[in-house]
């Protein structure tokens, strides 16, 4: 990794539209966490991955250090994400690679991907062969099941059964809840007031002694699930004698898939009630509450920190000033000044030319910002109102509030960042608070958006920094 302090710094979660009438190969990598293809990112130029039919080899020409599990970049990114969770018990290497080979043998598609990982989740929620599982076996089988259900959920809108999205989410949520219930101590669960729909929270502690400890609020991105927070903060926090709070905000988890509440650009209205809930607890040190944001939450968490001053330290993973720039310029050009004009272009010139894969991409990327888009996708249809969710995504821009952030801030960046290239450095340069910049690289296998193959390295960097910044408080 490359570490740059404030004093030393100096400026140094995918193919786009052809015109406005169709997408060419864009469906793949746009799904994972943004909409800019990896092989088009300015910092990630290189040959495209060679085809592979096996998870046991990595052909020449791939992104340096990255294993090619699938030809399609989006499926490959998600496969790497599943593999990376193994270091924290969130997956099993053999299970993931067997699933990958099963999918490739059947023919890679959303359908085969969803079917294979769902079956794996279902199997793990049942009893293992040849033994009666003890508490820990059931606990970690449930954690792995939550990961595999999340893998299936990610691509379900492109499958033959998009109407099963909510039930598939509930399967993953059930596995996560089982894991939590079997933990010792089990996390404290609650519903924190937020508008008309409370926020479900899971408060993890190293023990139930009631001793006051530093606490990290872990914020997920636009399409992550709670199991991701185990690998990207909970386990590392508890091992370091910290508390960790996991939550579903608007546009995420239960609030999206069940309650149908979409993203808000005012994330401080989400984080402030969480801080209220934490400071009321005797086992939380109110002067040592940190906030992290993973993937698109590298935009949400800084927004909240600009207004919620009880946050003692902030980590953006990666820094993201403008999520709308994660979409190709050809898509952004559809957004005309007026709603009628925008939607006319979308429905008459773009939608008729979408392939099934490209339509699935658009459904996935827009559902956290529009309930009508989500409901249409569950019926196998493409949404007709492009304007409303596009304006919501555009409204997440942080450029006007970054200078209001006052607490120490760590901005992470990644070599071969394929979704928000250049944005972490832009955020770092605009910050006026005490700040640090860390770039995780291919030299240690920590490249790509959010270091999918190296969450342990990721957590080492984050918690070393947090403990240093909050040590004297």
CSV table of C-alpha atoms in Angstrom, one decimal:
chain,number,residue,atom,x,y,z
A,1,UNK,CA,0.0,0.0,0.0
A,2,UNK,CA,1.0,3.6,-0.4
A,3,UNK,CA,0.5,5.9,2.7
A,4,UNK,CA,0.4,9.6,2.3
A,5,UNK,CA,0.0,12.0,5.3
A,6,UNK,CA,-1.6,15.4,5.1
A,7,UNK,CA,1.7,17.1,5.3
A,8,UNK,CA,3.4,15.0,2.6
A,9,UNK,CA,0.5,14.9,0.1
A,10,UNK,CA,0.8,16.5,-3.3
A,11,UNK,CA,-1.5,16.2,-6.3
A,12,UNK,CA,0.1,13.5,-8.2
A,13,UNK,CA,-18.3,-2.5,-5.0
A,14,UNK,CA,-18.2,-1.6,-16.3
A,15,UNK,CA,-18.3,-0.9,-21.9
A,16,UNK,CA,-20.6,2.1,-22.2
A,17,UNK,CA,-23.5,3.2,-24.3
A,18,UNK,CA,-23.1,3.6,-28.0
A,19,UNK,CA,-25.0,6.8,-28.5
A,20,UNK,CA,-28.3,6.6,-26.8
A,21,UNK,CA,-29.8,3.6,-28.6
A,22,UNK,CA,-28.2,0.7,-26.9
A,23,UNK,CA,-25.5,-0.8,-24.7
A,24,UNK,CA,-22.5,-2.8,-25.9
A,25,UNK,CA,-21.2,-5.2,-23.4
A,26,UNK,CA,-21.9,-2.8,-20.6
A,27,UNK,CA,-24.1,-5.2,-18.5
A,28,UNK,CA,-21.2,-7.1,-16.9
A,29,UNK,CA,-19.1,-5.0,-14.6
A,30,UNK,CA,-21.6,-2.2,-14.1
A,31,UNK,CA,-23.4,-4.3,-11.6
A,32,UNK,CA,-20.8,-4.6,-8.8
A,33,UNK,CA,-20.5,-1.1,-7.3
A,34,UNK,CA,-20.6,1.5,-10.0
A,35,UNK,CA,-20.9,1.7,-13.8
A,36,UNK,CA,-17.4,2.3,-15.2
A,37,UNK,CA,-15.9,-0.8,-16.7
A,38,UNK,CA,-12.6,-1.9,-15.2
A,39,UNK,CA,-10.8,-2.0,-18.5
A,40,UNK,CA,-11.8,1.6,-19.2
A,41,UNK,CA,-10.6,3.2,-15.9
A,42,UNK,CA,-7.7,5.5,-16.6
A,43,UNK,CA,-5.6,3.9,-13.9
A,44,UNK,CA,-6.5,0.3,-15.0
A,45,UNK,CA,-5.6,0.0,-18.6
A,46,UNK,CA,-4.7,-3.5,-19.6
A,47,UNK,CA,-5.8,-6.5,-21.7
A,48,UNK,CA,-9.1,-8.1,-21.0
A,49,UNK,CA,-9.2,-11.3,-19.0
A,50,UNK,CA,-8.8,-14.4,-21.1
A,51,UNK,CA,-11.7,-17.0,-21.0
A,52,UNK,CA,-11.5,-19.6,-18.3
A,53,UNK,CA,-13.5,-22.6,-17.6
A,54,UNK,CA,-12.0,-23.4,-14.2
A,55,UNK,CA,-11.5,-21.7,-10.9
A,56,UNK,CA,-8.1,-23.4,-10.5
A,57,UNK,CA,-6.0,-21.3,-12.9
A,58,UNK,CA,-5.5,-17.6,-13.6
A,59,UNK,CA,-4.6,-17.0,-17.2
A,60,UNK,CA,-2.1,-14.5,-18.4
A,61,UNK,CA,-3.3,-11.0,-19.1
A,62,UNK,CA,-5.6,-10.6,-16.1
A,63,UNK,CA,-5.5,-7.7,-13.7
A,64,UNK,CA,-2.2,-8.2,-11.9
A,65,UNK,CA,-2.6,-10.6,-9.0
A,66,UNK,CA,-6.3,-11.2,-9.7
A,67,UNK,CA,-7.7,-14.7,-10.3
A,68,UNK,CA,-10.1,-15.0,-13.2
A,69,UNK,CA,-13.1,-17.0,-12.1
A,70,UNK,CA,-15.5,-15.9,-14.7
A,71,UNK,CA,-15.1,-14.2,-18.1
A,72,UNK,CA,-17.6,-11.5,-17.2
A,73,UNK,CA,-16.1,-8.8,-15.0
A,74,UNK,CA,-19.2,-8.4,-12.7
A,75,UNK,CA,-19.5,-12.0,-12.0
A,76,UNK,CA,-15.7,-12.2,-11.5
A,77,UNK,CA,-15.7,-9.3,-9.0
A,78,UNK,CA,-18.5,-10.9,-7.0
A,79,UNK,CA,-16.7,-14.3,-7.0
A,80,UNK,CA,-13.5,-12.6,-5.7
A,81,UNK,CA,-15.6,-10.9,-3.0
A,82,UNK,CA,-17.0,-14.2,-1.9
A,83,UNK,CA,-13.5,-15.7,-1.8
A,84,UNK,CA,-12.1,-12.8,0.3
A,85,UNK,CA,-14.6,-13.4,3.0
A,86,UNK,CA,-13.0,-16.7,3.8
A,87,UNK,CA,-10.4,-15.0,6.0
A,88,UNK,CA,-13.1,-14.1,8.5
A,89,UNK,CA,-15.2,-17.3,8.2
A,90,UNK,CA,-17.7,-15.6,5.8
A,91,UNK,CA,-17.1,-18.2,3.1
A,92,UNK,CA,-15.1,-21.4,2.4
A,93,UNK,CA,-12.6,-21.4,-0.4
A,94,UNK,CA,-13.5,-24.9,-1.5
A,95,UNK,CA,-17.2,-24.1,-1.5
A,96,UNK,CA,-16.8,-21.0,-3.6
A,97,UNK,CA,-14.5,-22.6,-6.1
A,98,UNK,CA,-16.7,-25.6,-6.5
A,99,UNK,CA,-19.7,-23.2,-7.1
A,100,UNK,CA,-17.6,-21.3,-9.6
A,101,UNK,CA,-16.8,-24.5,-11.5
A,102,UNK,CA,-20.4,-25.6,-11.4
A,103,UNK,CA,-21.6,-22.3,-12.9
A,104,UNK,CA,-18.9,-22.3,-15.6
A,105,UNK,CA,-19.8,-25.9,-16.5
A,106,UNK,CA,-23.5,-25.1,-16.8
A,107,UNK,CA,-22.8,-21.9,-18.7
A,108,UNK,CA,-22.3,-18.6,-16.9
A,109,UNK,CA,-25.6,-16.6,-16.6
A,110,UNK,CA,-27.5,-14.8,-13.9
A,111,UNK,CA,-29.7,-17.9,-13.7
A,112,UNK,CA,-26.9,-20.4,-13.1
A,113,UNK,CA,-25.2,-18.1,-10.7
A,114,UNK,CA,-28.4,-17.5,-8.6
A,115,UNK,CA,-29.4,-21.2,-8.6
A,116,UNK,CA,-25.9,-22.4,-7.6
A,117,UNK,CA,-25.3,-20.0,-4.8
A,118,UNK,CA,-28.9,-20.3,-3.5
A,119,UNK,CA,-28.6,-24.1,-3.3
A,120,UNK,CA,-25.3,-23.7,-1.4
A,121,UNK,CA,-27.0,-21.3,1.1
A,122,UNK,CA,-29.9,-23.7,1.5
A,123,UNK,CA,-27.6,-26.7,2.1
A,124,UNK,CA,-25.6,-24.8,4.8
A,125,UNK,CA,-28.8,-23.9,6.6
A,126,UNK,CA,-29.5,-27.6,6.9
A,127,UNK,CA,-27.6,-30.1,9.0
A,128,UNK,CA,-24.2,-31.3,7.7
A,129,UNK,CA,-23.7,-34.9,6.6
A,130,UNK,CA,-22.5,-37.5,9.1
A,131,UNK,CA,-22.6,-35.4,12.2
A,132,UNK,CA,-24.8,-33.5,14.6
A,133,UNK,CA,-23.7,-29.9,14.4
A,134,UNK,CA,-22.7,-28.1,17.6
A,135,UNK,CA,-23.4,-24.4,18.2
A,136,UNK,CA,-20.2,-23.1,16.5
A,137,UNK,CA,-20.7,-25.3,13.5
A,138,UNK,CA,-24.3,-24.0,13.0
A,139,UNK,CA,-23.1,-20.4,13.6
A,140,UNK,CA,-20.5,-20.3,11.0
A,141,UNK,CA,-22.5,-22.4,8.5
A,142,UNK,CA,-25.2,-19.7,8.9
A,143,UNK,CA,-22.6,-16.9,8.2
A,144,UNK,CA,-21.4,-18.6,5.1
A,145,UNK,CA,-25.0,-19.2,4.0
A,146,UNK,CA,-25.6,-15.4,4.4
A,147,UNK,CA,-22.7,-14.8,2.0
A,148,UNK,CA,-24.0,-17.2,-0.6
A,149,UNK,CA,-27.6,-15.9,-0.4
A,150,UNK,CA,-26.1,-12.4,-0.9
A,151,UNK,CA,-24.3,-13.6,-4.0
A,152,UNK,CA,-27.5,-15.0,-5.4
A,153,UNK,CA,-29.5,-11.9,-4.4
A,154,UNK,CA,-27.1,-9.7,-6.4
A,155,UNK,CA,-28.0,-11.2,-9.7
A,156,UNK,CA,-31.6,-12.3,-9.1
A,157,UNK,CA,-33.1,-9.5,-11.2
A,158,UNK,CA,-31.4,-11.0,-14.2
A,159,UNK,CA,-32.6,-14.5,-13.5
A,160,UNK,CA,-35.8,-16.3,-14.5
A,161,UNK,CA,-37.4,-15.5,-11.1
A,162,UNK,CA,-36.9,-11.8,-10.3
A,163,UNK,CA,-40.1,-11.9,-8.3
A,164,UNK,CA,-38.2,-13.9,-5.7
A,165,UNK,CA,-36.0,-11.0,-4.8
A,166,UNK,CA,-37.6,-10.2,-1.4
A,167,UNK,CA,-37.8,-13.9,-0.4
A,168,UNK,CA,-34.1,-14.4,-1.3
A,169,UNK,CA,-33.2,-11.3,0.8
A,170,UNK,CA,-35.2,-12.8,3.7
A,171,UNK,CA,-33.3,-16.1,3.4
A,172,UNK,CA,-30.0,-14.2,3.7
A,173,UNK,CA,-31.3,-12.1,6.5
A,174,UNK,CA,-32.5,-15.3,8.3
A,175,UNK,CA,-29.0,-16.8,8.0
A,176,UNK,CA,-27.4,-13.6,9.3
A,177,UNK,CA,-29.8,-13.5,12.3
A,178,UNK,CA,-29.1,-17.1,13.0
A,179,UNK,CA,-25.4,-16.4,13.1
A,180,UNK,CA,-25.9,-13.4,15.4
A,181,UNK,CA,-28.2,-15.4,17.8
A,182,UNK,CA,-25.5,-18.1,18.1
A,183,UNK,CA,-22.7,-15.6,18.8
A,184,UNK,CA,-21.3,-15.2,22.3
A,185,UNK,CA,-22.2,-12.6,23.3
A,186,UNK,CA,-25.0,-12.2,20.8
A,187,UNK,CA,-25.2,-8.7,19.4
A,188,UNK,CA,-27.7,-6.3,21.0
A,189,UNK,CA,-30.5,-5.8,18.5
A,190,UNK,CA,-32.9,-2.9,18.3
A,191,UNK,CA,-34.9,-0.6,16.1
A,192,UNK,CA,-33.6,2.9,16.1
A,193,UNK,CA,-36.3,5.6,15.2
A,194,UNK,CA,-36.0,7.0,11.7
A,195,UNK,CA,-39.0,8.7,10.0
A,196,UNK,CA,-41.8,6.2,9.6
A,197,UNK,CA,-39.5,3.2,9.4
A,198,UNK,CA,-37.0,2.4,12.2
A,199,UNK,CA,-33.5,1.3,11.4
A,200,UNK,CA,-32.6,-2.3,12.4
A,201,UNK,CA,-29.3,-2.3,14.3
A,202,UNK,CA,-26.9,-5.0,15.5
A,203,UNK,CA,-24.5,-3.9,18.3
A,204,UNK,CA,-21.5,-6.2,18.6
A,205,UNK,CA,-19.4,-6.2,21.8
A,206,UNK,CA,-16.2,-8.2,22.8
A,207,UNK,CA,-18.1,-9.3,25.9
A,208,UNK,CA,-21.1,-8.4,28.0
A,209,UNK,CA,-19.1,-6.9,30.9
A,210,UNK,CA,-20.6,-3.4,30.2
A,211,UNK,CA,-17.1,-1.9,30.1
A,212,UNK,CA,-17.0,1.4,28.2
A,213,UNK,CA,-15.2,1.0,24.8
A,214,UNK,CA,-14.6,2.8,21.6
A,215,UNK,CA,-17.2,2.1,18.9
A,216,UNK,CA,-17.3,2.0,15.2
A,217,UNK,CA,-20.4,2.6,13.1
A,218,UNK,CA,-20.1,0.5,9.9
A,219,UNK,CA,-22.0,1.8,6.9
A,220,UNK,CA,-22.7,-0.5,3.9
A,221,UNK,CA,-22.8,0.6,0.3
A,222,UNK,CA,-25.5,0.5,-2.4
A,223,UNK,CA,-25.9,-3.2,-2.7
A,224,UNK,CA,-24.0,-4.8,0.2
A,225,UNK,CA,-25.5,-7.0,2.9
A,226,UNK,CA,-24.8,-7.3,6.6
A,227,UNK,CA,-22.5,-10.3,6.1
A,228,UNK,CA,-20.1,-7.9,4.3
A,229,UNK,CA,-19.8,-5.8,7.5
A,230,UNK,CA,-18.6,-8.9,9.4
A,231,UNK,CA,-15.5,-9.1,7.1
A,232,UNK,CA,-15.1,-5.3,6.7
A,233,UNK,CA,-15.2,-4.3,10.4
A,234,UNK,CA,-17.1,-6.3,13.0
A,235,UNK,CA,-14.7,-9.1,13.4
A,236,UNK,CA,-11.7,-6.8,13.3
A,237,UNK,CA,-13.3,-4.4,15.8
A,238,UNK,CA,-14.2,-7.1,18.4
A,239,UNK,CA,-10.8,-8.6,18.2
A,240,UNK,CA,-9.3,-5.2,19.0
A,241,UNK,CA,-11.6,-4.7,22.0
A,242,UNK,CA,-14.0,-2.3,20.2
A,243,UNK,CA,-17.7,-2.3,19.8
A,244,UNK,CA,-19.2,-2.3,16.3
A,245,UNK,CA,-22.6,-1.2,15.1
A,246,UNK,CA,-24.1,-2.6,11.9
A,247,UNK,CA,-27.3,-1.2,10.5
A,248,UNK,CA,-29.7,-1.1,7.5
A,249,UNK,CA,-30.2,2.4,6.3
A,250,UNK,CA,-32.6,3.6,3.6
A,251,UNK,CA,-31.9,1.9,0.2
A,252,UNK,CA,-30.3,-1.0,2.1
A,253,UNK,CA,-31.3,-4.4,3.3
A,254,UNK,CA,-34.6,-4.6,5.1
A,255,UNK,CA,-35.5,-1.0,4.4
A,256,UNK,CA,-35.1,-1.5,0.7
A,257,UNK,CA,-36.3,-5.0,0.0
A,258,UNK,CA,-39.1,-5.2,2.6
A,259,UNK,CA,-40.0,-1.7,3.7
A,260,UNK,CA,-39.4,-0.1,0.3
A,261,UNK,CA,-37.5,2.9,1.5
A,262,UNK,CA,-34.9,4.3,-0.9
A,263,UNK,CA,-31.6,6.2,-0.5
A,264,UNK,CA,-31.7,9.6,1.0
A,265,UNK,CA,-29.0,12.3,0.1
A,266,UNK,CA,-29.2,13.5,3.7
A,267,UNK,CA,-27.3,10.7,5.4
A,268,UNK,CA,-26.8,12.7,8.5
A,269,UNK,CA,-30.5,12.1,9.3
A,270,UNK,CA,-29.6,8.4,9.3
A,271,UNK,CA,-26.4,8.6,11.4
A,272,UNK,CA,-27.5,11.1,14.0
A,273,UNK,CA,-30.2,8.8,15.5
A,274,UNK,CA,-27.6,6.0,15.6
A,275,UNK,CA,-25.2,8.2,17.5
A,276,UNK,CA,-28.1,9.2,19.9
A,277,UNK,CA,-28.7,5.5,20.5
A,278,UNK,CA,-25.0,4.7,21.1
A,279,UNK,CA,-24.3,7.6,23.5
A,280,UNK,CA,-27.2,6.5,25.7
A,281,UNK,CA,-25.4,3.3,26.3
A,282,UNK,CA,-23.0,3.0,29.3
A,283,UNK,CA,-20.7,0.6,27.4
A,284,UNK,CA,-20.0,3.2,24.7
A,285,UNK,CA,-17.3,5.8,25.1
A,286,UNK,CA,-19.1,8.9,23.6
A,287,UNK,CA,-15.8,10.6,22.8
A,288,UNK,CA,-14.5,7.7,20.7
A,289,UNK,CA,-17.2,7.0,18.1
A,290,UNK,CA,-15.9,6.4,14.6
A,291,UNK,CA,-17.8,6.1,11.3
A,292,UNK,CA,-16.8,4.1,8.3
A,293,UNK,CA,-18.3,3.9,4.8
A,294,UNK,CA,-17.7,1.0,2.4
A,295,UNK,CA,-18.1,1.3,-1.4
A,296,UNK,CA,-20.8,3.9,-2.2
A,297,UNK,CA,-20.9,4.6,1.6
A,298,UNK,CA,-17.6,6.3,1.0
A,299,UNK,CA,-20.0,9.1,-0.1
A,300,UNK,CA,-22.7,8.5,2.6
A,301,UNK,CA,-20.5,8.5,5.7
A,302,UNK,CA,-18.6,11.7,4.8
A,303,UNK,CA,-22.0,13.4,4.2
A,304,UNK,CA,-23.1,12.4,7.6
A,305,UNK,CA,-19.8,13.4,9.2
A,306,UNK,CA,-20.1,16.9,7.7
A,307,UNK,CA,-23.1,17.5,10.0
A,308,UNK,CA,-22.8,15.1,12.9
A,309,UNK,CA,-20.0,16.4,15.0
A,310,UNK,CA,-20.0,13.7,17.6
A,311,UNK,CA,-18.2,11.5,15.2
A,312,UNK,CA,-14.5,11.4,16.4
A,313,UNK,CA,-13.0,9.9,13.2
A,314,UNK,CA,-14.1,9.1,9.7
A,315,UNK,CA,-13.0,6.5,7.1
A,316,UNK,CA,-14.2,6.7,3.5
A,317,UNK,CA,-13.5,3.3,1.7
A,318,UNK,CA,-13.1,4.6,-1.0
A,319,UNK,CA,-13.7,8.4,-1.0
A,320,UNK,CA,-16.5,9.2,-3.4
A,321,UNK,CA,-17.6,12.8,-4.1
A,322,UNK,CA,-20.1,12.1,-6.9
A,323,UNK,CA,-21.7,8.6,-7.3
A,324,UNK,CA,-23.4,9.9,-10.5
A,325,UNK,CA,-20.0,10.0,-12.2
A,326,UNK,CA,-19.8,6.2,-11.7
A,327,UNK,CA,-22.2,5.9,-14.6
A,328,UNK,CA,-20.9,6.3,-18.1
A,329,UNK,CA,-21.2,9.7,-19.7
A,330,UNK,CA,-23.5,8.4,-22.3
A,331,UNK,CA,-26.0,7.4,-19.6
A,332,UNK,CA,-25.6,10.7,-17.8
A,333,UNK,CA,-26.4,12.5,-21.0
A,334,UNK,CA,-29.9,11.1,-21.0
A,335,UNK,CA,-30.7,13.3,-18.0
A,336,UNK,CA,-32.1,16.4,-19.6
A,337,UNK,CA,-33.4,19.4,-17.7
A,338,UNK,CA,-37.0,18.2,-17.8
A,339,UNK,CA,-38.6,15.0,-16.6
A,340,UNK,CA,-40.7,14.5,-19.7
A,341,UNK,CA,-37.9,15.0,-22.1
A,342,UNK,CA,-35.6,12.7,-20.1
A,343,UNK,CA,-38.1,9.9,-19.9
A,344,UNK,CA,-39.0,10.2,-23.6
A,345,UNK,CA,-35.4,9.6,-24.6
A,346,UNK,CA,-35.1,6.7,-22.1
A,347,UNK,CA,-38.3,4.9,-23.1
A,348,UNK,CA,-38.1,5.5,-26.9
A,349,UNK,CA,-34.4,5.5,-27.7
A,350,UNK,CA,-32.7,3.5,-25.0
A,351,UNK,CA,-34.9,0.8,-23.5
A,352,UNK,CA,-35.9,-0.7,-26.9
A,353,UNK,CA,-32.2,-1.4,-27.6
A,354,UNK,CA,-31.3,-3.0,-24.3
A,355,UNK,CA,-30.3,-6.6,-24.3
A,356,UNK,CA,-31.6,-8.8,-21.4
A,357,UNK,CA,-28.2,-8.5,-19.6
A,358,UNK,CA,-28.1,-4.8,-20.0
A,359,UNK,CA,-31.7,-4.4,-18.8
A,360,UNK,CA,-30.7,-6.4,-15.7
A,361,UNK,CA,-27.8,-4.0,-15.1
A,362,UNK,CA,-30.1,-1.0,-15.2
A,363,UNK,CA,-32.7,-2.6,-12.9
A,364,UNK,CA,-30.0,-3.5,-10.4
A,365,UNK,CA,-28.3,-0.1,-10.4
A,366,UNK,CA,-31.5,1.9,-10.1
A,367,UNK,CA,-33.6,-0.1,-7.6
A,368,UNK,CA,-32.1,1.3,-4.4
A,369,UNK,CA,-33.2,4.8,-5.7
A,370,UNK,CA,-36.7,4.1,-6.9
A,371,UNK,CA,-39.4,1.9,-5.5
A,372,UNK,CA,-41.3,1.8,-8.9
A,373,UNK,CA,-38.0,0.7,-10.5
A,374,UNK,CA,-37.6,-2.1,-8.0
A,375,UNK,CA,-41.2,-3.3,-8.4
A,376,UNK,CA,-41.0,-3.2,-12.2
A,377,UNK,CA,-37.8,-5.2,-12.1
A,378,UNK,CA,-39.5,-7.8,-9.9
A,379,UNK,CA,-42.1,-8.2,-12.7
A,380,UNK,CA,-39.3,-8.6,-15.3
A,381,UNK,CA,-39.8,-5.1,-16.7
A,382,UNK,CA,-37.6,-2.1,-17.1
A,383,UNK,CA,-38.6,1.0,-15.2
A,384,UNK,CA,-40.1,3.9,-17.3
A,385,UNK,CA,-39.1,6.8,-15.0
A,386,UNK,CA,-35.4,7.3,-15.4
A,387,UNK,CA,-35.5,10.9,-14.4
A,388,UNK,CA,-36.5,10.6,-10.7
A,389,UNK,CA,-33.9,8.0,-9.6
A,390,UNK,CA,-31.2,9.7,-11.7
A,391,UNK,CA,-31.8,13.0,-10.0
A,392,UNK,CA,-31.6,11.3,-6.6
A,393,UNK,CA,-28.3,9.8,-7.5
A,394,UNK,CA,-27.1,13.1,-8.8
A,395,UNK,CA,-28.1,14.7,-5.5
A,396,UNK,CA,-25.6,12.6,-3.6
A,397,UNK,CA,-22.8,14.9,-4.7
A,398,UNK,CA,-20.7,16.1,-1.8
A,399,UNK,CA,-18.6,18.9,-3.3
A,400,UNK,CA,-20.4,21.7,-1.5
A,401,UNK,CA,-20.2,20.1,2.0
A,402,UNK,CA,-16.8,18.4,2.2
A,403,UNK,CA,-15.2,21.4,3.8
A,404,UNK,CA,-17.6,21.0,6.7
A,405,UNK,CA,-15.9,17.8,7.8
A,406,UNK,CA,-13.8,18.6,10.8
A,407,UNK,CA,-12.7,15.3,12.4
A,408,UNK,CA,-9.6,13.3,11.4
A,409,UNK,CA,-10.4,11.5,8.1
A,410,UNK,CA,-8.8,8.6,6.3
A,411,UNK,CA,-9.5,8.3,2.6
A,412,UNK,CA,-8.8,4.9,1.0
A,413,UNK,CA,-8.1,4.3,-2.6
A,414,UNK,CA,-7.3,1.2,-4.6
A,415,UNK,CA,-5.0,0.4,-7.5
A,416,UNK,CA,-7.3,-0.5,-10.4
A,417,UNK,CA,-10.3,1.1,-8.7
A,418,UNK,CA,-12.9,0.4,-11.4
A,419,UNK,CA,-16.0,2.3,-10.2
A,420,UNK,CA,-14.9,5.6,-8.8
A,421,UNK,CA,-11.4,6.2,-10.3
A,422,UNK,CA,-9.8,9.4,-9.3
A,423,UNK,CA,-12.6,10.3,-6.8
A,424,UNK,CA,-10.7,9.3,-3.6
A,425,UNK,CA,-7.9,11.7,-4.4
A,426,UNK,CA,-10.3,14.4,-5.3
A,427,UNK,CA,-12.0,14.0,-1.9
A,428,UNK,CA,-8.7,14.0,-0.1
A,429,UNK,CA,-7.6,17.2,-1.8
A,430,UNK,CA,-10.8,19.0,-0.9
A,431,UNK,CA,-10.8,18.0,2.8
A,432,UNK,CA,-9.7,20.7,5.2
A,433,UNK,CA,-9.7,18.5,8.3
A,434,UNK,CA,-6.7,16.5,9.5
A,435,UNK,CA,-6.5,13.8,6.9
A,436,UNK,CA,-4.6,10.8,5.6
A,437,UNK,CA,-4.6,8.9,2.3
A,438,UNK,CA,-3.9,5.2,1.8
A,439,UNK,CA,-3.7,3.5,-1.5
A,440,UNK,CA,-4.0,-0.3,-1.4
A,441,UNK,CA,-2.2,-2.0,-4.3
A,442,UNK,CA,-1.7,-5.1,-6.4
A,443,UNK,CA,1.7,-5.7,-4.8
A,444,UNK,CA,-0.1,-7.3,-1.8
A,445,UNK,CA,-3.2,-8.5,-3.6
A,446,UNK,CA,-5.3,-5.6,-2.3
A,447,UNK,CA,-6.2,-4.1,-5.6
A,448,UNK,CA,-9.7,-3.4,-7.1
A,449,UNK,CA,-12.7,-1.7,-5.5
A,450,UNK,CA,-12.7,-2.3,-1.7
A,451,UNK,CA,-9.9,-4.9,-1.9
A,452,UNK,CA,-12.2,-7.9,-2.4
A,453,UNK,CA,-9.4,-10.4,-2.0
A,454,UNK,CA,-7.8,-8.7,1.0
A,455,UNK,CA,-10.4,-7.6,3.6
A,456,UNK,CA,-7.9,-8.5,6.4
A,457,UNK,CA,-5.3,-6.1,5.0
A,458,UNK,CA,-8.1,-3.6,4.6
A,459,UNK,CA,-9.2,-3.9,8.3
A,460,UNK,CA,-5.5,-3.7,9.4
A,461,UNK,CA,-5.1,-0.3,7.7
A,462,UNK,CA,-8.4,1.0,9.0
A,463,UNK,CA,-8.1,0.0,12.6
A,464,UNK,CA,-4.5,0.8,13.0
A,465,UNK,CA,-5.4,4.3,11.8
A,466,UNK,CA,-8.5,4.6,14.1
A,467,UNK,CA,-6.6,3.4,17.2
A,468,UNK,CA,-3.8,5.9,16.5
A,469,UNK,CA,-6.2,8.8,16.0
A,470,UNK,CA,-8.5,8.0,19.0
A,471,UNK,CA,-5.8,6.8,21.4
A,472,UNK,CA,-5.5,10.2,23.2
A,473,UNK,CA,-9.2,11.0,23.5
